[in-house]
Coordinates of C-alpha atoms and ligand atoms in Angstrom, one line a residue:
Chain A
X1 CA 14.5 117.0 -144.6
X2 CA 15.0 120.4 -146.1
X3 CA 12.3 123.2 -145.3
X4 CA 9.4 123.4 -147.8
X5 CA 10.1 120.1 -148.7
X6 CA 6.9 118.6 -147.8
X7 CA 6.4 114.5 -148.6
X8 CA 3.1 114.2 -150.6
X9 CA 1.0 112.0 -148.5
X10 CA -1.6 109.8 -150.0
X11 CA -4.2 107.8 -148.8
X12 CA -5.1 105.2 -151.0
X13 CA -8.7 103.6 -150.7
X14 CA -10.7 100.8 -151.5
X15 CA -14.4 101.4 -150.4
X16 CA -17.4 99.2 -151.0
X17 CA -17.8 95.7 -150.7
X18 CA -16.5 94.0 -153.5
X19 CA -13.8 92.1 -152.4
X20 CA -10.4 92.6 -154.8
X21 CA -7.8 95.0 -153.7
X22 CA -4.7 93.8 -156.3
X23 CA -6.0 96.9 -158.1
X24 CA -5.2 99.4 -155.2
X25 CA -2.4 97.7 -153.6
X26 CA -0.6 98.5 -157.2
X27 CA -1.5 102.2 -157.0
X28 CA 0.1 102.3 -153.8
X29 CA 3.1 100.4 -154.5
X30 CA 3.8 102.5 -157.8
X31 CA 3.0 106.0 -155.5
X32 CA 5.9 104.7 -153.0
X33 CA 8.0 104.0 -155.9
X34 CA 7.1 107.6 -157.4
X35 CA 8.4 109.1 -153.9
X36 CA 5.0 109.5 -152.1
X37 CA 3.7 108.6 -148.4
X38 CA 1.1 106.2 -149.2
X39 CA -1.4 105.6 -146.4
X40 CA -3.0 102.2 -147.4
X41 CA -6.0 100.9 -145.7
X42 CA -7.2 97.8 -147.1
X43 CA -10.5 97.0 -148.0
X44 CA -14.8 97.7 -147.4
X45 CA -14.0 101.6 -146.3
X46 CA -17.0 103.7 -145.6
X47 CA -16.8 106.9 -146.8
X48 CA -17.0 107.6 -143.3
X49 CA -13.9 105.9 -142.6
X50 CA -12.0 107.0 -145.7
X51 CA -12.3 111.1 -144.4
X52 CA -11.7 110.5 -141.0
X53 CA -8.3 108.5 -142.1
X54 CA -7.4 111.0 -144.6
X55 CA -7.9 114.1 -141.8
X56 CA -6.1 111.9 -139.3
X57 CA -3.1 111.6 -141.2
X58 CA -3.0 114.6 -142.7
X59 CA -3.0 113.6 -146.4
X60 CA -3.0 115.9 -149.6
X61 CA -4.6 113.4 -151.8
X62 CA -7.1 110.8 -151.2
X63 CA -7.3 108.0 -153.9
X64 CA -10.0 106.1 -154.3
X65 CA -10.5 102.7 -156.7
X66 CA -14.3 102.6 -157.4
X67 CA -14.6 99.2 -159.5
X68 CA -18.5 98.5 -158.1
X69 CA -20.7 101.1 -160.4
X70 CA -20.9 103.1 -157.4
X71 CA -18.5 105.8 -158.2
X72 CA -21.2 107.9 -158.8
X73 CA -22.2 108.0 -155.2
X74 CA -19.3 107.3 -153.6
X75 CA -17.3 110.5 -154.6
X76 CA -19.9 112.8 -153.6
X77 CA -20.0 111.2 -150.3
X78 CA -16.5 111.9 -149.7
X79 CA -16.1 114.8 -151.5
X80 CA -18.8 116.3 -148.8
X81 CA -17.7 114.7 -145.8
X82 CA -13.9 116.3 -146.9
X83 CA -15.3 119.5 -146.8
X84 CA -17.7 118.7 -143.9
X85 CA -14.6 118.2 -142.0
X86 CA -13.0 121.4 -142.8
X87 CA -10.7 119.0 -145.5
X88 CA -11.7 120.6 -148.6
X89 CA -8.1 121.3 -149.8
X90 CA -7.8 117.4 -149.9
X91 CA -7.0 116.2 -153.5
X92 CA -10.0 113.8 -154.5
X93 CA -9.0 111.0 -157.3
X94 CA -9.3 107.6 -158.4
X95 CA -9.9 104.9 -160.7
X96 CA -12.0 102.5 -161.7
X97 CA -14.6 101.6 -164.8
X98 CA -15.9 104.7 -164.5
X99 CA -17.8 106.3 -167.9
X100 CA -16.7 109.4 -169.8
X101 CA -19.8 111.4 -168.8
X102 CA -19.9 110.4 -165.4
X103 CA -15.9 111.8 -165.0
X104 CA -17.1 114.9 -166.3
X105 CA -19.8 115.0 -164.0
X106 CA -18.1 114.2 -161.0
X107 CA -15.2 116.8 -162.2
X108 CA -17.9 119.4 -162.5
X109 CA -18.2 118.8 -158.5
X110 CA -15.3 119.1 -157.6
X111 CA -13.3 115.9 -157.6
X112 CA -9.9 115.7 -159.3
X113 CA -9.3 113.4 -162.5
X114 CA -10.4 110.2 -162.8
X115 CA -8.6 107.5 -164.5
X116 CA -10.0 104.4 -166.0
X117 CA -8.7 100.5 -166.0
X118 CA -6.0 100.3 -168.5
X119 CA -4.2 103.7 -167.4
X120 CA -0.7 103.4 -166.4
X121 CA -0.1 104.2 -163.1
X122 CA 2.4 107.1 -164.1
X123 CA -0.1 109.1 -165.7
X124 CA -1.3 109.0 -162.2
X125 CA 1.8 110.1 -160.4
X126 CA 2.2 112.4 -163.1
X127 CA -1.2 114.1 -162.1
X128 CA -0.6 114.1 -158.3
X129 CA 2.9 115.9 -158.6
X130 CA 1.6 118.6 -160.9
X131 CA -0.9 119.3 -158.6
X132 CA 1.0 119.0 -155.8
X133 CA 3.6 121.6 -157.4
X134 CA 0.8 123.7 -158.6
X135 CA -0.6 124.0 -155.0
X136 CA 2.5 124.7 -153.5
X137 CA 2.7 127.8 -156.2
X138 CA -0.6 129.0 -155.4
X139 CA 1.2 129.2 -151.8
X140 CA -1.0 126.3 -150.2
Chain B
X10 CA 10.3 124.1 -117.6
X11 CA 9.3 127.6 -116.2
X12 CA 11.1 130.9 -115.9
X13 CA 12.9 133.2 -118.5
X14 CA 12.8 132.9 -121.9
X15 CA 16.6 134.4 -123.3
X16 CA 16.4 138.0 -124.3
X17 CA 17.4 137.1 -128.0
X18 CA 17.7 134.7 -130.5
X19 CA 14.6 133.4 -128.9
X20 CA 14.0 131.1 -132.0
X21 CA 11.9 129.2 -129.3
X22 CA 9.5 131.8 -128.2
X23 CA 6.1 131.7 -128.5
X24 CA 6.8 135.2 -130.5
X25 CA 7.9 133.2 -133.2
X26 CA 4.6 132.1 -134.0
X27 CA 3.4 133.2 -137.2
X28 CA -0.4 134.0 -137.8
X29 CA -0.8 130.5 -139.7
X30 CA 0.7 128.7 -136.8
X31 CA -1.4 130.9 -134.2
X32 CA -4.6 130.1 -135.9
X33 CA -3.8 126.6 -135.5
X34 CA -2.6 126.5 -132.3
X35 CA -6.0 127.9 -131.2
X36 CA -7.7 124.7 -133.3
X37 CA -5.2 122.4 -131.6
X38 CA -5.9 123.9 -128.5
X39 CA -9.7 123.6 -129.0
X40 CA -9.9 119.9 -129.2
X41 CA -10.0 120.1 -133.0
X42 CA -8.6 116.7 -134.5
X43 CA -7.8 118.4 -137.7
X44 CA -5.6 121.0 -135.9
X45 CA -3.6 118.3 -134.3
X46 CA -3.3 116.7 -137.6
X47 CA -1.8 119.6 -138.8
X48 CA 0.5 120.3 -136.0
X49 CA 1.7 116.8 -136.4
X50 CA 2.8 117.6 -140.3
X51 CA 4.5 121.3 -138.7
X52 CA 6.7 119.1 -136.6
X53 CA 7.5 116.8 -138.8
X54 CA 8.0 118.1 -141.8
X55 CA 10.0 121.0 -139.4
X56 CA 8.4 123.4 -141.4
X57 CA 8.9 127.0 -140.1
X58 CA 7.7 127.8 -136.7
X59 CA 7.3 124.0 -135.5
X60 CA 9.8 125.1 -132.2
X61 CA 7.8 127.7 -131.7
X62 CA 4.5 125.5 -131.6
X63 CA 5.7 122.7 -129.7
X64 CA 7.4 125.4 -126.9
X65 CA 3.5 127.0 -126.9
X66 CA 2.1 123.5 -126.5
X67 CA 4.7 121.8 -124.2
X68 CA 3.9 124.5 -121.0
X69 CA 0.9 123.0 -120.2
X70 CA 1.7 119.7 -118.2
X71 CA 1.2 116.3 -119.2
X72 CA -0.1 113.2 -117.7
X73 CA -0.2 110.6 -120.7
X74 CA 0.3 107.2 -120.6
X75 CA 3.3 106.0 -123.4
X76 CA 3.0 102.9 -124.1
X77 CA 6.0 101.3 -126.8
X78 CA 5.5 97.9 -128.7
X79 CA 8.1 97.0 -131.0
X80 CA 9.1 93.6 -132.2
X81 CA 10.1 92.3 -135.4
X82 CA 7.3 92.3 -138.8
X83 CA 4.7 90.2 -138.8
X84 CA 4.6 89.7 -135.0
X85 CA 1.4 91.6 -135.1
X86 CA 2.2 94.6 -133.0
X87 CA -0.7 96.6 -135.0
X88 CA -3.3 94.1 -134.7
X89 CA -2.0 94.2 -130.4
X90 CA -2.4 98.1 -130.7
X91 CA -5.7 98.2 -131.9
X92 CA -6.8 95.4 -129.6
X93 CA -5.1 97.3 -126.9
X94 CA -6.8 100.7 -128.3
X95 CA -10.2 98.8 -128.5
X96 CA -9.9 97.8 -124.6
X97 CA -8.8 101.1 -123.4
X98 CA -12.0 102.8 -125.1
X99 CA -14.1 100.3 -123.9
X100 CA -13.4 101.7 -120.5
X101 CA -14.5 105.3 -121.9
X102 CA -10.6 106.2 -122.2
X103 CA -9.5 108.1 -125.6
X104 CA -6.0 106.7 -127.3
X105 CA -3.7 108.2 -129.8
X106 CA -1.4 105.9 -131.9
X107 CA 1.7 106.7 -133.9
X108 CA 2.6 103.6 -136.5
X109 CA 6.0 103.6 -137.9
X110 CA 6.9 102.1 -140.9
X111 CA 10.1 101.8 -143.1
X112 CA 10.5 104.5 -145.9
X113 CA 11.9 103.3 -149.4
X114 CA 15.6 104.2 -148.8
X115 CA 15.2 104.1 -153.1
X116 CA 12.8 106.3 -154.0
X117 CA 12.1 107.9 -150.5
X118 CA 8.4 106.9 -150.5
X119 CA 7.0 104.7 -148.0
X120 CA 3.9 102.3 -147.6
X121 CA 2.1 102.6 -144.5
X122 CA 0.4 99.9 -143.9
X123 CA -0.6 99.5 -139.9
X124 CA -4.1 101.0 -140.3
X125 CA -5.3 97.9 -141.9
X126 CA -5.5 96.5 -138.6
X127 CA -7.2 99.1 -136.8
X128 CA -10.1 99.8 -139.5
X129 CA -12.8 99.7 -137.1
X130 CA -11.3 102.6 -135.0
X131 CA -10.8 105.0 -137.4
X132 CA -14.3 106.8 -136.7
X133 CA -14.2 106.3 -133.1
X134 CA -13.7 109.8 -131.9
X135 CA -11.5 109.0 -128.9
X136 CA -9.5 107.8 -131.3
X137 CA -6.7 109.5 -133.1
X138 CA -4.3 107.2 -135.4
X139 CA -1.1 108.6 -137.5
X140 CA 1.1 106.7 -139.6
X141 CA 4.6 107.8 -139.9
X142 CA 7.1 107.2 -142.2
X143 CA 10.8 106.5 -140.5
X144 CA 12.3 109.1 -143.3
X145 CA 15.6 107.4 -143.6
X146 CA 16.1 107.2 -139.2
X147 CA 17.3 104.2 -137.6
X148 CA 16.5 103.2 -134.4
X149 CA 12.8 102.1 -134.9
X150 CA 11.2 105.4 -135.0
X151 CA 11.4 108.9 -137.4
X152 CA 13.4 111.5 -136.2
X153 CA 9.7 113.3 -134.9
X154 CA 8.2 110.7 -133.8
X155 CA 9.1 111.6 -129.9
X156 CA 7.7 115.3 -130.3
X157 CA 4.7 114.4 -132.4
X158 CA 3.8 111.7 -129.0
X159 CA 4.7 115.2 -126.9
X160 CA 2.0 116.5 -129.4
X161 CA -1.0 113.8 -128.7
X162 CA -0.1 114.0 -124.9
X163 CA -0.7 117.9 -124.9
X164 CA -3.4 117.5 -126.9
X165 CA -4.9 115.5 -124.2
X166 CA -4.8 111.8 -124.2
X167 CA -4.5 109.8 -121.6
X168 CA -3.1 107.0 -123.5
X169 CA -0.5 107.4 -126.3
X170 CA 0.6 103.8 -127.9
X171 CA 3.0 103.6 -130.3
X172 CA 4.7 101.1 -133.0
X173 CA 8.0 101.1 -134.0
X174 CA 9.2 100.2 -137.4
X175 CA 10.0 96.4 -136.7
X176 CA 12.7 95.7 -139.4
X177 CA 14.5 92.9 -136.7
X178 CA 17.2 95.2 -134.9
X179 CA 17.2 96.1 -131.5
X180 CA 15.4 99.3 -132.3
X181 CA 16.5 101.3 -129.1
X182 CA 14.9 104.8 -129.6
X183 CA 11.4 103.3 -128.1
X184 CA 13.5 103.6 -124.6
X185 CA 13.6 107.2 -124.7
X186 CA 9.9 107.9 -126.5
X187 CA 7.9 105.2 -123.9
X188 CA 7.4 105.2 -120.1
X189 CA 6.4 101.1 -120.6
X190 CA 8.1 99.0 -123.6
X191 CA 6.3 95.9 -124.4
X192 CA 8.5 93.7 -126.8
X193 CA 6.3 91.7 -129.0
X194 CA 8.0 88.0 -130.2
X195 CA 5.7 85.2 -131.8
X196 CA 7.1 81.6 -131.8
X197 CA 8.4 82.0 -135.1
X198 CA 10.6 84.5 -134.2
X199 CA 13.1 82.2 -132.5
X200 CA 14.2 81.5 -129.6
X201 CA 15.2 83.6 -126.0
X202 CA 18.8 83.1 -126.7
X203 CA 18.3 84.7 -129.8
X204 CA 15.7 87.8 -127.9
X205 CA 19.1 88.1 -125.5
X206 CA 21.3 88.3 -128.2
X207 CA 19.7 90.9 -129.9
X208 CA 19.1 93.0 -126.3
X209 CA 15.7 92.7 -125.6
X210 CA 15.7 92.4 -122.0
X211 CA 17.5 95.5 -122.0
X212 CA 14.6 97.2 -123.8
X213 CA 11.5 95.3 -122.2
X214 CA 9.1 96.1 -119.6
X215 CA 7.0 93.3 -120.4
X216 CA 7.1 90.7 -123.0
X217 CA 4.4 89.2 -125.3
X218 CA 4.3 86.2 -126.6
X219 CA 1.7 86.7 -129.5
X220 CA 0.4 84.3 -131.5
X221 CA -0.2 82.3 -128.9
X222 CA -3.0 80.3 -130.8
X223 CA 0.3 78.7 -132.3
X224 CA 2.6 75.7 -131.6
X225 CA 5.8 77.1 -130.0
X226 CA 4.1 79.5 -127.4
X227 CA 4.8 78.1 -124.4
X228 CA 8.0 76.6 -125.0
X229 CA 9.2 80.3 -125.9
X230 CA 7.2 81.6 -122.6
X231 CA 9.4 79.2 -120.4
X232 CA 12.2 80.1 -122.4
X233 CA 12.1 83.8 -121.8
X234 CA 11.2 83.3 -118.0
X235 CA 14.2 81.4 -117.6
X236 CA 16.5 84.2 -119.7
X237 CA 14.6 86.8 -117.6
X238 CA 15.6 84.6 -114.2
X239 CA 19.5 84.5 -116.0
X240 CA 20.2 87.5 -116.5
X241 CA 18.7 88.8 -112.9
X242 CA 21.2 86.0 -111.5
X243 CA 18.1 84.8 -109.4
X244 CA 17.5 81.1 -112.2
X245 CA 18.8 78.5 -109.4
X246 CA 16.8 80.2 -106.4
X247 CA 13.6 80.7 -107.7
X248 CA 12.9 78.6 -110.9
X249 CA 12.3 75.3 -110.3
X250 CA 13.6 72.4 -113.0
X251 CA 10.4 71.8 -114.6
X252 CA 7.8 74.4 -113.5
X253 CA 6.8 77.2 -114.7
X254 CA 6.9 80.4 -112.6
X255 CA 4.2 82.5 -110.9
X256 CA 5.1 85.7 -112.4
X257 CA 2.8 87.7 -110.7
X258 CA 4.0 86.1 -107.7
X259 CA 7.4 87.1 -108.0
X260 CA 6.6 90.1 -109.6
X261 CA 5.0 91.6 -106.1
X262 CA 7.9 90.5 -104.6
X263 CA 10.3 92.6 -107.0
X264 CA 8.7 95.6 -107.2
X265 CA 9.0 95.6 -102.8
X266 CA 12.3 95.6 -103.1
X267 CA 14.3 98.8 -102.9
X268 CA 15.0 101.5 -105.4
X269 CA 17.9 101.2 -107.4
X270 CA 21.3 103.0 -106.1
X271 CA 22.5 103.5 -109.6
X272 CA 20.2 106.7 -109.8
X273 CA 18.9 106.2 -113.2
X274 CA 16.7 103.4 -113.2
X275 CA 14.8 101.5 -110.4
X276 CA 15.6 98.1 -109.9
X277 CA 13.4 95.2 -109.3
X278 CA 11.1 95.3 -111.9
X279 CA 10.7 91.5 -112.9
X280 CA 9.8 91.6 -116.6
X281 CA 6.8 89.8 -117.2
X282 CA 5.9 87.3 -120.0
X283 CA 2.3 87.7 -121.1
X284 CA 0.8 85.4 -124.1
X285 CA -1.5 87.1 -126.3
X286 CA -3.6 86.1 -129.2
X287 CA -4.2 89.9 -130.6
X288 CA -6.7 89.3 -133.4
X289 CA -9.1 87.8 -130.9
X290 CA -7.9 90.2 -127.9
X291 CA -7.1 86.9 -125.7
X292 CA -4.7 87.7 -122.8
X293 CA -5.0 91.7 -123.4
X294 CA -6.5 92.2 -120.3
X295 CA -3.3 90.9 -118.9
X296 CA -1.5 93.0 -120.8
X297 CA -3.3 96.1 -120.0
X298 CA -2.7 94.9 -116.0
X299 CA 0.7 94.6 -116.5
X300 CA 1.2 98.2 -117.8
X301 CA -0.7 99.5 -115.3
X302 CA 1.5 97.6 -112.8
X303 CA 4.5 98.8 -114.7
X304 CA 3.4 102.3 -114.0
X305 CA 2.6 102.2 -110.7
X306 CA 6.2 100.3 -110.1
X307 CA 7.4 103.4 -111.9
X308 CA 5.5 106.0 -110.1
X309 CA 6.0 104.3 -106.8
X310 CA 10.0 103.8 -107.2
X311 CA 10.5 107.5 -108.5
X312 CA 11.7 105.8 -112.1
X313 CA 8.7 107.5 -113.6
X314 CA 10.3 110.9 -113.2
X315 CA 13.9 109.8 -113.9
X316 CA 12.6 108.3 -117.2
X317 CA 11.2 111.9 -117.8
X318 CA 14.1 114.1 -117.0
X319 CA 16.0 111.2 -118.9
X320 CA 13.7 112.1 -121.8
X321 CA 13.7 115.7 -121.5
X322 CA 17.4 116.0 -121.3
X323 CA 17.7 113.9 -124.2
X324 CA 15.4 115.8 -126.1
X325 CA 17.2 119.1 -125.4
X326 CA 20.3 117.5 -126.5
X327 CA 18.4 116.4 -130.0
X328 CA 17.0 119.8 -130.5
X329 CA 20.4 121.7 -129.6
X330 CA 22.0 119.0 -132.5
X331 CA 19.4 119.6 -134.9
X332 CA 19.9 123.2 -134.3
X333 CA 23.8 123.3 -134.3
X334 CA 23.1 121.1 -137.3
X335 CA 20.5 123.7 -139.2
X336 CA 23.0 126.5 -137.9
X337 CA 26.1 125.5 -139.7
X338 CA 24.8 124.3 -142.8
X339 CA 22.5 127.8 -143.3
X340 CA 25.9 129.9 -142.3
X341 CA 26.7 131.8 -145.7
X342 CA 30.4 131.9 -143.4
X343 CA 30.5 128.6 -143.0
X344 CA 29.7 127.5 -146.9
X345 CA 32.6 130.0 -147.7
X346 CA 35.2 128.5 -145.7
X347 CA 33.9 124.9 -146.9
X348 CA 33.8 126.3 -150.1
X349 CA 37.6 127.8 -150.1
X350 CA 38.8 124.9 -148.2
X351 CA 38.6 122.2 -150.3
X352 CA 41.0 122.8 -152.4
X353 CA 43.6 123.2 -149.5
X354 CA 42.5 119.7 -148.5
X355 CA 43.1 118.3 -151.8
X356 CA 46.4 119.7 -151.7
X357 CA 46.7 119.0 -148.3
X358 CA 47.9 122.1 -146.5
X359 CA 44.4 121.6 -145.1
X360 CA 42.9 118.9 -143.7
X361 CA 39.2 118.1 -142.9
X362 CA 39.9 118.0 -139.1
X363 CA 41.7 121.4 -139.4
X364 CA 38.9 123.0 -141.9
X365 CA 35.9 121.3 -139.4
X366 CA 37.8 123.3 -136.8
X367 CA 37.7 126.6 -138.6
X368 CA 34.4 126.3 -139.4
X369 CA 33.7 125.4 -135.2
X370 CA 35.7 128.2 -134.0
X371 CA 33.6 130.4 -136.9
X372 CA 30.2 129.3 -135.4
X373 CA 31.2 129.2 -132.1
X374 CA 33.5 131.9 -131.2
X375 CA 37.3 132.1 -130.8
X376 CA 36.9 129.9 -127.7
X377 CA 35.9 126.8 -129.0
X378 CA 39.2 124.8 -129.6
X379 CA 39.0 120.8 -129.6
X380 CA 42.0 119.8 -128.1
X381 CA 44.5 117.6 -130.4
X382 CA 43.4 118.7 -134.2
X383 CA 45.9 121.6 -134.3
X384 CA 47.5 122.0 -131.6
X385 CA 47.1 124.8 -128.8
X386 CA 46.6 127.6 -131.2
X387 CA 49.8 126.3 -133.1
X388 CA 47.8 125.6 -135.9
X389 CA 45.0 127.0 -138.4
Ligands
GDP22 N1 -2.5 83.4 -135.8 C1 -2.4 84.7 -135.4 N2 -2.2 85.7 -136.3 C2 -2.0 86.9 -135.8 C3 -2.1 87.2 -134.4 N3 -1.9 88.6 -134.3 C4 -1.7 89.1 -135.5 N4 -1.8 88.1 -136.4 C5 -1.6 88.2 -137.9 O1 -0.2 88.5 -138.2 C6 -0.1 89.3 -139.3 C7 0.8 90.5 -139.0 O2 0.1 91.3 -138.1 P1 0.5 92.8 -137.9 O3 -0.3 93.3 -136.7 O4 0.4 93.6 -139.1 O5 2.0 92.7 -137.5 P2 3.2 93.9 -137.3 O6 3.9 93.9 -138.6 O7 4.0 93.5 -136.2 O8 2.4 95.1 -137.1 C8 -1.5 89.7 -139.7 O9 -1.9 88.8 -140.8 C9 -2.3 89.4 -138.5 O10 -3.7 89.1 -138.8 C10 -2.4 86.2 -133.5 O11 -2.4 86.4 -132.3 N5 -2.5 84.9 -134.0
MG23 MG1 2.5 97.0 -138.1

C-alpha cells in the first residue's frame, strides 16, 4: 500500500438493548463496499465497550445506529469517554430516528452528522470521505 | 540483535524517528493502550518511520507466548480465542489478539467481523483485541500481521493469540508468525483425508475438533489420530483396530525421544487431537495444557529457538524484499529506464529480461549480473 494512503477504519455500533441489527449490518456492508475497514461488533454495546473497541483498533470514525430514543444520551456518553481516552480526534456519527433539534444539539457538542432512517447509505460514505480528506488536509 | 548499526543509509536507526513517532514511542513504551494502537496503524499502514519504530521497540527482549489458530470459516476459531483469552485472564494473565479477516478484493474494503465473539472482553484491561484486514495478502494473514504480533509482544504480553483469515486453503504464513499452531476443523468440515490433503499435519501442533456438541465429532477425532499415526508411520504399532488412543500417553512418550537431526525442527512431537465446544469453553482447559506442553516440548528440544531464528531470518529476508521492492519502484533511474524501455521491448531489440537486468545492474551496481539473460557481458 502506497505511503499516505491510510484505509479509513470504521467501527460500526449498535448500542442499547433493542434487539435488531439489519439496520447496522447494512451500514457496514455499504462502508466495505465504499472501500472502508469496517470494524463490526454486533449488538447491546455499552458505551463503555464501543470506546474501548474504537481505541483498540485504531478507528477514525465510530458509527453509531441509535433507534431506542436514547441518542440523546448515548452520544454524549461516547463522545466523553472518546475524549476521556485521549480519542477525541475520533469521528462521532450515526443514525437513527433521531429529531431535527436533537441533531443540532448533539452537533453543537461535538458529534459529527447525524442521519435519519430513510437516508441512503451514500450520503453517508459521502460524509466520512470528505471528512476523512478534509483531515488529512488539515495534516491529521 | 546487538552491535553496530551501519554508518549510513541507516534507514533503520532509531535516528529516524521523527518527533511524532518519538512521542509515541514514549506512550507505547508507558503502557499506554492508545499508543500501541497507534504503533499498530504506523506498521501497518508503513507510514514513514514505522522501521524506525519497530527497530526502537524490538531491542528489548521478548518472552510472549504466540499462539496460531486457523481453520476454515465458521469453525469458530474467534469464539475458541475468546474462550481461550477468557481462561488465560482468569489466571490473572493479560492477552493480545490479532483477527484477520479477508479484504473485498472489489472495492478494497473489508468487514471485520471476529469481535462479535469476544464482546465481553473488550473492557477488560489485560485485554488488547485488533482486527486486521488481509489487504489483498495470501497466506492467511496481512502482510504486518507478523510485526504488529512483534509489536504486542514488546509491548508486554505474555500471551499473543492470533486468527488467520480462514478462507479454506492451507494458509501457511501462521508457521512463521506462531511458536504453537492449533488447526481448528468442526465435523462439517470433512474428513482427515481431506485435513491431509490440504497439509494440515504439516501446519498443526495440535488439532481441535470444535463443535464437539455435534454429531460427527468423534468419528473425525479417530480419524485424525489415525492420519496423525499414518503419516508418523507408527498406525500398525501403536493404534489398535478399534480403540481409541491415549494421546497423552503417547504424547510423553514422543516428546522423550531425541531431537531431530535435520536441524530445523525437533522431532517427536505427537500432534494432539483435543475436542472443544468453544461457546461453552468445554475442553479449553485441555487445550490450554496442550500449548503449554507444546512449549515446554519446544523449549526443552531447542525447537523454540530454531523456530525464532527461523522467524527472524525470514523476517529479515521480508523486510530486505519490501525494501528492494520500495527501492526500485521510488528510483527516478529506474522509472527512466522503464520508461525508455518499453518501446525497445515492443520492438523487440529489448526484452523484459534484458531491461529487468538494466534496471538490477542500475540499483545494484555493475556487479550484479544474473547469469543466462544476456550473456557474460555480451549483451545490454
Ligand atoms: N454448536 C456450536 N457452535 C459453535 C461452537 N463454536 C462456535 N460456534 C458457532 O459457530 C459460528 C462461527 O463461529 P466463529 O467463532 O465466528 O468462527 P470463525 O469464522 O472460525 O472465527 C458462530 O455462530 C458460533 O457461535 C461450538 O463449539 N458449537
Ligand atoms: Mg473469525
Amino acid at each position: 500500500m502506497p505511503e499516505g494512503d491510510r484505509k479509513i477504519r470504521v467501527l460500526v455500533a449498535k448500542p442499547g438493548l433493542d434487539g435488531h441489527d439489519r439496520g447496522a449490518k447494512v451500514i457496514a456492508s455499504a462502508f466495505r463496499d465504499a472501500g472502508f475497514e469496517v470494524i463490526y461488533t454486533g449488538l447491546h454495546q455499552t458505551p463503555e465497550m464501543i470506546v474501548s473497541a474504537a481505541v483498540q483498533e485504531d478507528v477514525d470514525v465510530v458509527a453509531m445506529s441509535v433507534l431506542s430514543g436514547a441518542h440523546m444520551t448515548l452520544f454524549p456518553r461516547v463522545m466523553e469517554l472518546l475524549e476521556e481516552a485521549g480519542a477525541e480526534d475520533v469521528l462521532l456519527t450515526g443514525g437513527g430516528i433521531i429529531p431535527e433539534e436533537d441533531m443540532r444539539a448533539l452537533q453543537e457538542r461535538g458529534v459529527g452528522r447525524l442521519f435519519g432512517p430513510g437516508t441512503a447509505t451514500r450520503e453517508a460514505v459521502a460524509y466520512i470521505k470528505e471528512w476523512a480528506a478534509g483531515r488529512r488536509e488539515r495534516g491529521g | 540483535m546487538s552491535g553496530e548499526r551501519p554508518a549510513e543509509g541507516g534507514r533503520a536507526a532509531p535516528e529516524g524517528l521523527g518527533l511524532e513517532n518519538r512521542a509515541l514511542l514514549e506512550r507505547f513504551q508507558a503502557g499506554k493502550k492508545m499508543g500501541l494502537a497507534r504503533a499498530i496503524s504506523l506498521v501497518e499502514n508503513e507510514h514513514p518511520g514505522f522501521q524506525a519504530f519497530l527497530h526502537a521497540v524490538l531491542t528489548t527482549p521478548r518472552f510472549g507466548n504466540r499462539v496460531g489458530l486457523t481453520g476454515p470459516p465458521g469453525a469458530g476459531k474467534s469464539t475458541l480465542v475468546a474462550a481461550l483469552s477468557r481462561a488465560y485472564r482468569e489466571r490473572g494473565e493479560e492477552v493480545a489478539v490479532v483477527a484477520v479477516d479477508p479484504t473485498s478484493p472489489y472495492s478494497g474494503g473489508a468487514l471485520l467481523g471476529d469481535r462479535i465473539r469476544m464482546n465481553d472482553l473488550t473492557t477488560d484491561a489485560g485485554i488488547f483485541i485488533r482486527s486486521m484486514a488481509s489487504r489483498g495478502s495470501l497466506g492467511g494473514l496481512a502482510t504486518t500481521t507478523k510485526e504488529v504480533l512483534d509489536l504486542m509482544d514488546a509491548f508486554g504480553f505474555p500471551w499473543v493469540l492470533v486468527e488467520t483469515v480462514g478462507v479454506g486453503q492451507t494458509e501457511l504464513e501462521i508457521t512463521g508468525a506462531a511458536d504453537t499452531v492449533v488447526v481448528i476443523l468442526v465435523p462439517e468440515s470433512g474428513d482427515a483425508i481431506q485435513a491431509m490433503k490440504a497439509g494440515l499435519m504439516e501446519i498443526a501442533d495440535i488439532f481441535v475438533v470444535n463443535k464437539a456438541d455435534r454429531p460427527g465429532a468423534d468419528r473425525l477425532v479417530k480419524d485424525l489420530q489415525l492420519a496423525i499415526h499414518l503419516k508418523e508411520g507408527s498406525a500398525l504399532r501403536d493404534v489398535p483396530a478399534h480403540h481409541g488412543v491415549d494421546l497423552r500417553r503417547v504424547g510423553v512418550l514422543a516428546s522423550a525421544r531425541a531431537r531431530s537431526t535435520k536441524g530445523d525442527e525437533p522431532e517427536g512431537w505427537e500432534i494432539p487431537v483435543l475436542k472443544t465446544v468453544a461457546q461453552t469453553g468445554e475442553g479449553v482447559p485441555a487445550l490450554m495444557e496442550a500449548v503449554a506442553r507444546h512449549r515446554s516440548f519446544l523449549e526443552a528440544t531447542g525447537g523454540l529457538e530454531e523456530r525464532r531464528k527461523a522467524r527472524a531470518a525470514g523476517r529479515v529476508r521480508d523486510v530486505v524484499q519490501r525494501e528492494l521492492r520500495r527501492a526500485a519502484w521510488s528510483s527516478h533511474k529506474v522509472q527512466q529506464i522503464l520508461e525508455a524501455g518499453v518501446d525497445d521491448i515492443a520492438a523487440a531489440s529489448e526484452t523484459p529480461y534484458s531491461l529487468a537486468e538494466e534496471i538490477l545492474v542500475a540499483l545494484l551496481g555493475p556487479g550484479w549480473r544474473r547469469p543466462g539473460v544476456t550473456g557474460d557481458g555480451g549483451g545490454a
